[in-house]
mmCIF file of C-alpha atoms and ligand atoms in Angstrom:
data_model
loop_
_atom_site.group_PDB
_atom_site.id
_atom_site.type_symbol
_atom_site.label_atom_id
_atom_site.label_comp_id
_atom_site.label_asym_id
_atom_site.label_seq_id
_atom_site.Cartn_x
_atom_site.Cartn_y
_atom_site.Cartn_z
ATOM 1 C CA MET A 296 0.085 -0.024 0.012
ATOM 2 C CA ALA A 297 1.274 3.541 -0.752
ATOM 3 C CA LEU A 298 0.827 4.500 2.915
ATOM 4 C CA THR A 299 3.439 1.825 3.913
ATOM 5 C CA ASP A 300 5.853 2.873 1.112
ATOM 6 C CA ILE A 301 5.772 6.536 2.157
ATOM 7 C CA SER A 302 6.200 5.622 5.864
ATOM 8 C CA GLU A 303 9.318 3.597 4.840
ATOM 9 C CA ARG A 304 10.631 6.351 2.764
ATOM 10 C CA MET A 305 10.092 8.654 5.729
ATOM 11 C CA ALA A 306 11.790 6.256 8.252
ATOM 12 C CA LYS A 307 14.835 6.057 5.777
ATOM 13 C CA ALA A 308 15.097 9.899 5.405
ATOM 14 C CA LEU A 309 14.985 10.268 9.245
ATOM 15 C CA ILE A 310 17.732 7.583 9.744
ATOM 16 C CA ALA A 311 19.863 9.187 7.012
ATOM 17 C CA ALA A 312 19.512 12.562 8.646
ATOM 18 C CA GLY A 313 20.636 11.119 12.074
ATOM 19 C CA ARG A 314 17.261 11.767 13.504
ATOM 20 C CA ALA A 315 15.001 9.415 15.607
ATOM 21 C CA PRO A 316 12.625 7.171 13.491
ATOM 22 C CA ASP A 317 9.676 8.899 15.179
ATOM 23 C CA ALA A 318 10.979 12.490 15.026
ATOM 24 C CA ALA A 319 8.419 13.346 12.246
ATOM 25 C CA GLN A 320 4.766 12.930 12.026
ATOM 26 C CA LEU A 321 3.141 11.892 8.621
ATOM 27 C CA ILE A 322 0.056 13.936 8.044
ATOM 28 C CA ALA A 323 -2.130 12.124 5.332
ATOM 29 C CA VAL A 324 -3.830 14.967 3.310
ATOM 30 C CA SER A 325 -7.264 13.554 2.624
ATOM 31 C CA LYS A 326 -8.773 16.696 1.095
ATOM 32 C CA VAL A 327 -11.022 15.959 -1.796
ATOM 33 C CA GLN A 328 -10.509 12.354 -1.784
ATOM 34 C CA PRO A 329 -13.196 9.893 -2.036
ATOM 35 C CA ASN A 330 -14.408 8.516 1.446
ATOM 36 C CA GLU A 331 -13.508 4.916 0.581
ATOM 37 C CA ARG A 332 -9.820 5.861 0.105
ATOM 38 C CA VAL A 333 -9.749 7.689 3.456
ATOM 39 C CA ALA A 334 -11.541 4.736 5.168
ATOM 40 C CA ALA A 335 -8.844 2.361 3.628
ATOM 41 C CA VAL A 336 -5.951 4.422 5.104
ATOM 42 C CA LEU A 337 -7.846 4.347 8.558
ATOM 43 C CA ALA A 338 -8.347 0.716 8.227
ATOM 44 C CA GLU A 339 -4.467 0.340 7.871
ATOM 45 C CA GLY A 340 -4.186 1.903 11.276
ATOM 46 C CA HIS A 341 -3.152 5.389 10.253
ATOM 47 C CA ARG A 342 -4.705 8.153 12.518
ATOM 48 C CA CYS A 343 -3.215 11.425 11.453
ATOM 49 C CA PHE A 344 -4.888 13.386 8.726
ATOM 50 C CA GLY A 345 -4.826 16.869 7.133
ATOM 51 C CA GLU A 346 -7.634 18.721 5.550
ATOM 52 C CA ASN A 347 -7.503 22.231 4.090
ATOM 53 C CA ARG A 348 -11.197 23.269 4.376
ATOM 54 C CA VAL A 349 -13.205 23.512 7.526
ATOM 55 C CA GLN A 350 -16.592 22.826 5.680
ATOM 56 C CA GLU A 351 -15.089 19.772 4.032
ATOM 57 C CA ALA A 352 -13.740 18.457 7.238
ATOM 58 C CA ALA A 353 -17.022 18.993 9.051
ATOM 59 C CA GLY A 354 -18.910 16.983 6.397
ATOM 60 C CA LYS A 355 -16.810 13.865 6.698
ATOM 61 C CA TRP A 356 -14.687 13.553 9.963
ATOM 62 C CA PRO A 357 -17.486 13.314 12.584
ATOM 63 C CA ASP A 358 -18.708 10.057 10.860
ATOM 64 C CA PHE A 359 -15.053 8.717 10.658
ATOM 65 C CA ARG A 360 -14.611 9.529 14.422
ATOM 66 C CA GLU A 361 -17.706 7.377 15.257
ATOM 67 C CA ARG A 362 -16.022 4.497 13.452
ATOM 68 C CA PHE A 363 -12.348 4.812 14.366
ATOM 69 C CA ASP A 364 -10.751 6.095 17.698
ATOM 70 C CA ASN A 365 -7.998 8.521 18.338
ATOM 71 C CA ILE A 366 -8.167 10.475 14.995
ATOM 72 C CA ASP A 367 -5.752 13.314 15.077
ATOM 73 C CA LEU A 368 -6.963 16.139 12.522
ATOM 74 C CA HIS A 369 -4.809 18.764 11.154
ATOM 75 C CA LEU A 370 -6.102 22.007 9.487
ATOM 76 C CA ILE A 371 -3.642 22.908 6.528
ATOM 77 C CA GLY A 372 -5.550 25.407 4.704
ATOM 78 C CA PRO A 373 -6.477 29.105 5.089
ATOM 79 C CA LEU A 374 -8.888 29.901 7.827
ATOM 80 C CA GLN A 375 -11.480 32.749 8.016
ATOM 81 C CA SER A 376 -11.994 34.219 11.505
ATOM 82 C CA ASN A 377 -15.727 33.414 11.344
ATOM 83 C CA LYS A 378 -14.773 29.713 11.143
ATOM 84 C CA ALA A 379 -12.331 29.574 14.002
ATOM 85 C CA ARG A 380 -14.797 28.263 16.464
ATOM 86 C CA GLN A 381 -15.791 25.318 14.204
ATOM 87 C CA ALA A 382 -11.998 24.795 13.657
ATOM 88 C CA PHE A 383 -11.441 24.581 17.326
ATOM 89 C CA GLU A 384 -14.003 21.994 17.554
ATOM 90 C CA LEU A 385 -12.843 19.799 14.607
ATOM 91 C CA PHE A 386 -8.994 20.111 14.732
ATOM 92 C CA GLN A 387 -6.302 19.045 17.120
ATOM 93 C CA THR A 388 -3.745 21.245 15.277
ATOM 94 C CA ILE A 389 -4.012 24.398 12.934
ATOM 95 C CA HIS A 390 -1.017 24.962 10.762
ATOM 96 C CA THR A 391 -2.349 28.295 9.251
ATOM 97 C CA LEU A 392 -2.158 30.880 11.797
ATOM 98 C CA ASP A 393 -1.195 33.867 9.544
ATOM 99 C CA ARG A 394 -2.365 37.065 10.806
ATOM 100 C CA PRO A 395 -2.954 39.043 13.980
ATOM 101 C CA LYS A 396 -6.777 39.332 13.638
ATOM 102 C CA LEU A 397 -6.729 35.350 13.704
ATOM 103 C CA ALA A 398 -4.420 35.378 16.699
ATOM 104 C CA THR A 399 -6.799 37.598 18.524
ATOM 105 C CA ALA A 400 -9.712 35.432 17.730
ATOM 106 C CA PHE A 401 -7.961 32.330 18.796
ATOM 107 C CA ALA A 402 -6.926 33.870 22.180
ATOM 108 C CA ARG A 403 -10.673 34.815 22.804
ATOM 109 C CA LEU A 404 -11.785 31.362 21.818
ATOM 110 C CA ALA A 405 -9.103 29.642 23.898
ATOM 111 C CA GLN A 406 -10.354 31.474 26.927
ATOM 112 C CA GLU A 407 -13.996 30.868 26.265
ATOM 113 C CA MET A 408 -13.606 27.225 25.382
ATOM 114 C CA GLY A 409 -10.964 26.296 27.892
ATOM 115 C CA HIS A 410 -8.820 24.751 25.207
ATOM 116 C CA CYS A 411 -6.903 25.463 22.094
ATOM 117 C CA PRO A 412 -5.424 23.421 19.199
ATOM 118 C CA ASP A 413 -1.731 23.230 18.733
ATOM 119 C CA LEU A 414 -0.641 25.845 16.550
ATOM 120 C CA PHE A 415 1.713 26.569 13.610
ATOM 121 C CA ILE A 416 2.498 30.013 12.223
ATOM 122 C CA GLN A 417 2.433 29.957 8.334
ATOM 123 C CA VAL A 418 5.278 31.859 6.849
ATOM 124 C CA ASN A 419 5.187 33.173 3.305
ATOM 125 C CA THR A 420 8.908 32.207 2.700
ATOM 126 C CA GLY A 421 8.785 32.976 -0.938
ATOM 127 C CA GLU A 422 7.081 36.349 -0.336
ATOM 128 C CA GLU A 423 4.596 35.566 -2.961
ATOM 129 C CA PRO A 424 1.769 38.297 -3.171
ATOM 130 C CA GLN A 425 -1.000 35.696 -3.654
ATOM 131 C CA LYS A 426 0.090 33.390 -0.979
ATOM 132 C CA ALA A 427 -0.938 33.436 2.764
ATOM 133 C CA GLY A 428 1.390 33.664 5.631
ATOM 134 C CA VAL A 429 3.496 35.991 7.588
ATOM 135 C CA MET A 430 6.394 37.731 5.736
ATOM 136 C CA PRO A 431 9.738 36.528 6.837
ATOM 137 C CA VAL A 432 10.669 39.988 8.212
ATOM 138 C CA ASP A 433 7.560 40.020 10.456
ATOM 139 C CA VAL A 434 7.982 36.335 11.846
ATOM 140 C CA ASP A 435 9.916 37.297 15.077
ATOM 141 C CA GLY A 436 7.488 39.962 16.143
ATOM 142 C CA PHE A 437 4.403 37.792 15.216
ATOM 143 C CA VAL A 438 5.718 34.815 17.301
ATOM 144 C CA ALA A 439 6.308 37.077 20.251
ATOM 145 C CA ASP A 440 2.847 38.526 20.004
ATOM 146 C CA CYS A 441 1.220 35.021 19.840
ATOM 147 C CA ILE A 442 3.164 33.794 22.859
ATOM 148 C CA ALA A 443 2.193 37.020 24.814
ATOM 149 C CA LEU A 444 -1.464 35.981 23.973
ATOM 150 C CA ASP A 445 -0.688 32.652 25.638
ATOM 151 C CA LEU A 446 -1.386 30.810 22.338
ATOM 152 C CA PRO A 447 0.242 27.193 22.234
ATOM 153 C CA VAL A 448 2.596 28.083 19.111
ATOM 154 C CA LYS A 449 4.569 24.762 18.323
ATOM 155 C CA GLY A 450 6.331 25.840 15.303
ATOM 156 C CA LEU A 451 6.312 27.180 11.702
ATOM 157 C CA MET A 452 4.826 26.055 8.427
ATOM 158 C CA CYS A 453 5.556 27.012 4.826
ATOM 159 C CA ILE A 454 4.437 26.058 1.413
ATOM 160 C CA PRO A 455 7.373 26.814 -0.919
ATOM 161 C CA PRO A 456 6.867 28.457 -4.528
ATOM 162 C CA VAL A 457 6.311 25.720 -6.918
ATOM 163 C CA GLU A 458 9.026 26.972 -9.357
ATOM 164 C CA GLU A 459 11.787 27.224 -6.785
ATOM 165 C CA GLU A 460 14.032 24.676 -4.975
ATOM 166 C CA PRO A 461 12.079 23.856 -1.802
ATOM 167 C CA ALA A 462 15.227 23.000 0.333
ATOM 168 C CA LEU A 463 16.102 26.756 0.485
ATOM 169 C CA HIS A 464 12.675 27.465 1.819
ATOM 170 C CA PHE A 465 12.916 24.473 4.230
ATOM 171 C CA ALA A 466 16.301 25.756 5.438
ATOM 172 C CA LEU A 467 15.066 29.261 5.896
ATOM 173 C CA LEU A 468 11.977 28.068 8.000
ATOM 174 C CA ALA A 469 14.204 25.896 10.133
ATOM 175 C CA LYS A 470 16.405 28.949 10.861
ATOM 176 C CA MET A 471 13.464 31.163 11.684
ATOM 177 C CA ALA A 472 12.066 28.621 14.066
ATOM 178 C CA ALA A 473 15.379 27.922 15.770
ATOM 179 C CA ARG A 474 15.988 31.614 16.518
ATOM 180 C CA ASN A 475 12.479 31.913 17.976
ATOM 181 C CA GLY A 476 12.904 28.749 20.200
ATOM 182 C CA LEU A 477 10.283 26.722 18.260
ATOM 183 C CA ASN A 478 10.734 22.958 17.680
ATOM 184 C CA GLY A 479 7.919 22.261 15.149
ATOM 185 C CA LEU A 480 8.352 22.417 11.468
ATOM 186 C CA SER A 481 5.466 21.657 9.268
ATOM 187 C CA MET A 482 7.068 21.439 5.821
ATOM 188 C CA GLY A 483 7.263 18.846 2.926
ATOM 189 C CA MET A 484 4.579 17.343 0.500
ATOM 190 C CA SER A 485 4.528 14.295 -1.832
ATOM 191 C CA SER A 486 7.209 15.697 -4.108
ATOM 192 C CA ASP A 487 9.705 16.892 -1.573
ATOM 193 C CA PHE A 488 8.977 15.389 2.011
ATOM 194 C CA GLU A 489 12.425 13.493 2.086
ATOM 195 C CA ARG A 490 14.182 16.841 1.536
ATOM 196 C CA ALA A 491 12.034 18.380 4.322
ATOM 197 C CA VAL A 492 12.827 15.477 6.741
ATOM 198 C CA ALA A 493 16.630 15.942 5.972
ATOM 199 C CA LEU A 494 16.238 19.695 6.939
ATOM 200 C CA GLY A 495 14.321 18.921 10.236
ATOM 201 C CA ALA A 496 10.578 18.734 9.330
ATOM 202 C CA THR A 497 8.604 17.555 12.314
ATOM 203 C CA HIS A 498 5.363 17.387 10.371
ATOM 204 C CA VAL A 499 5.146 16.348 6.627
ATOM 205 C CA ARG A 500 1.909 16.858 4.712
ATOM 206 C CA VAL A 501 1.468 14.257 1.990
ATOM 207 C CA GLY A 502 -1.679 13.809 -0.069
ATOM 208 C CA SER A 503 -1.476 12.535 -3.536
ATOM 209 C CA ALA A 504 1.594 10.049 -2.966
ATOM 210 C CA ILE A 505 -0.705 8.348 -0.427
ATOM 211 C CA PHE A 506 -4.140 8.619 -1.785
ATOM 212 C CA GLY A 507 -3.425 8.816 -5.622
ATOM 213 C CA ASP A 508 -4.377 12.046 -7.541
ATOM 214 C CA ARG A 509 -7.011 14.308 -6.344
ATOM 215 C CA MET A 510 -10.308 14.488 -8.242
ATOM 216 C CA PRO A 511 -10.641 17.776 -10.089
ATOM 217 C CA VAL A 512 -12.914 20.109 -8.073
HETATM 218 C C1 PLP B 681 -2.862 19.716 -0.678
HETATM 219 C C2 PLP B 681 -1.739 20.054 0.400
HETATM 220 C C3 PLP B 681 -0.649 19.301 0.627
HETATM 221 C C4 PLP B 681 -0.513 17.855 0.108
HETATM 222 O O1 PLP B 681 -0.098 18.081 -1.299
HETATM 223 P P1 PLP B 681 0.374 16.686 -2.090
HETATM 224 O O2 PLP B 681 1.380 17.282 -3.145
HETATM 225 O O3 PLP B 681 -0.838 16.130 -2.741
HETATM 226 O O4 PLP B 681 1.214 15.823 -1.144
HETATM 227 C C5 PLP B 681 0.105 19.667 1.638
HETATM 228 N N1 PLP B 681 0.107 20.906 2.196
HETATM 229 C C6 PLP B 681 -1.003 21.768 1.819
HETATM 230 C C7 PLP B 681 -1.049 23.192 2.607
HETATM 231 C C8 PLP B 681 -1.959 21.383 0.960
HETATM 232 O O5 PLP B 681 -2.876 22.277 0.622
#
């Protein structure tokens, strides 16, 4: 099964980098995949999944949670403030904290609900105008602001520009995390997760290599 193959490649990349075999988590990105494919991966025993839309996740994961225990769900797509409450209810980790307004909304919800998902701050390492994420120059200040709000910031996340060598972006993200005292690095997808692991990724987000190509939406 593709899942076994990807897990083995990840383990090899971790060992090659001199890291512990469990030093990185494999997030199976199930967005837009047919439910049978997701159920098959759950039946294999995998429990860590990623979705990029709150609405889509709300439509399928409550049913899966009734059928399978200990599901660990990660939001890896952009989040509107008005969906933050729903995201808190559905996800154990949110990888796309990318602006002060969202940080304020999270802090308010955390107080009110008495819990907060683990958080990653998304960084626009390629400084692409159309892409979400904090600009590299603003990262240190934004991390400090989030910590001051008592938010459980675990690390940084990036999606490198398609046309560029991802390793440069992974290395930059690792450097920014280290100087801010953050251990978590959410980076690497189907085409580059081994390079991300070599550069310190703690969470890789792999979709098509596990599930096959996504249906066009
Ligand atoms: C879809 C998606 C992935 C997975 O992409 P694949 O190339 O299918 O592995 C990873 N990260 C984010 C943010 C995504 O939206």
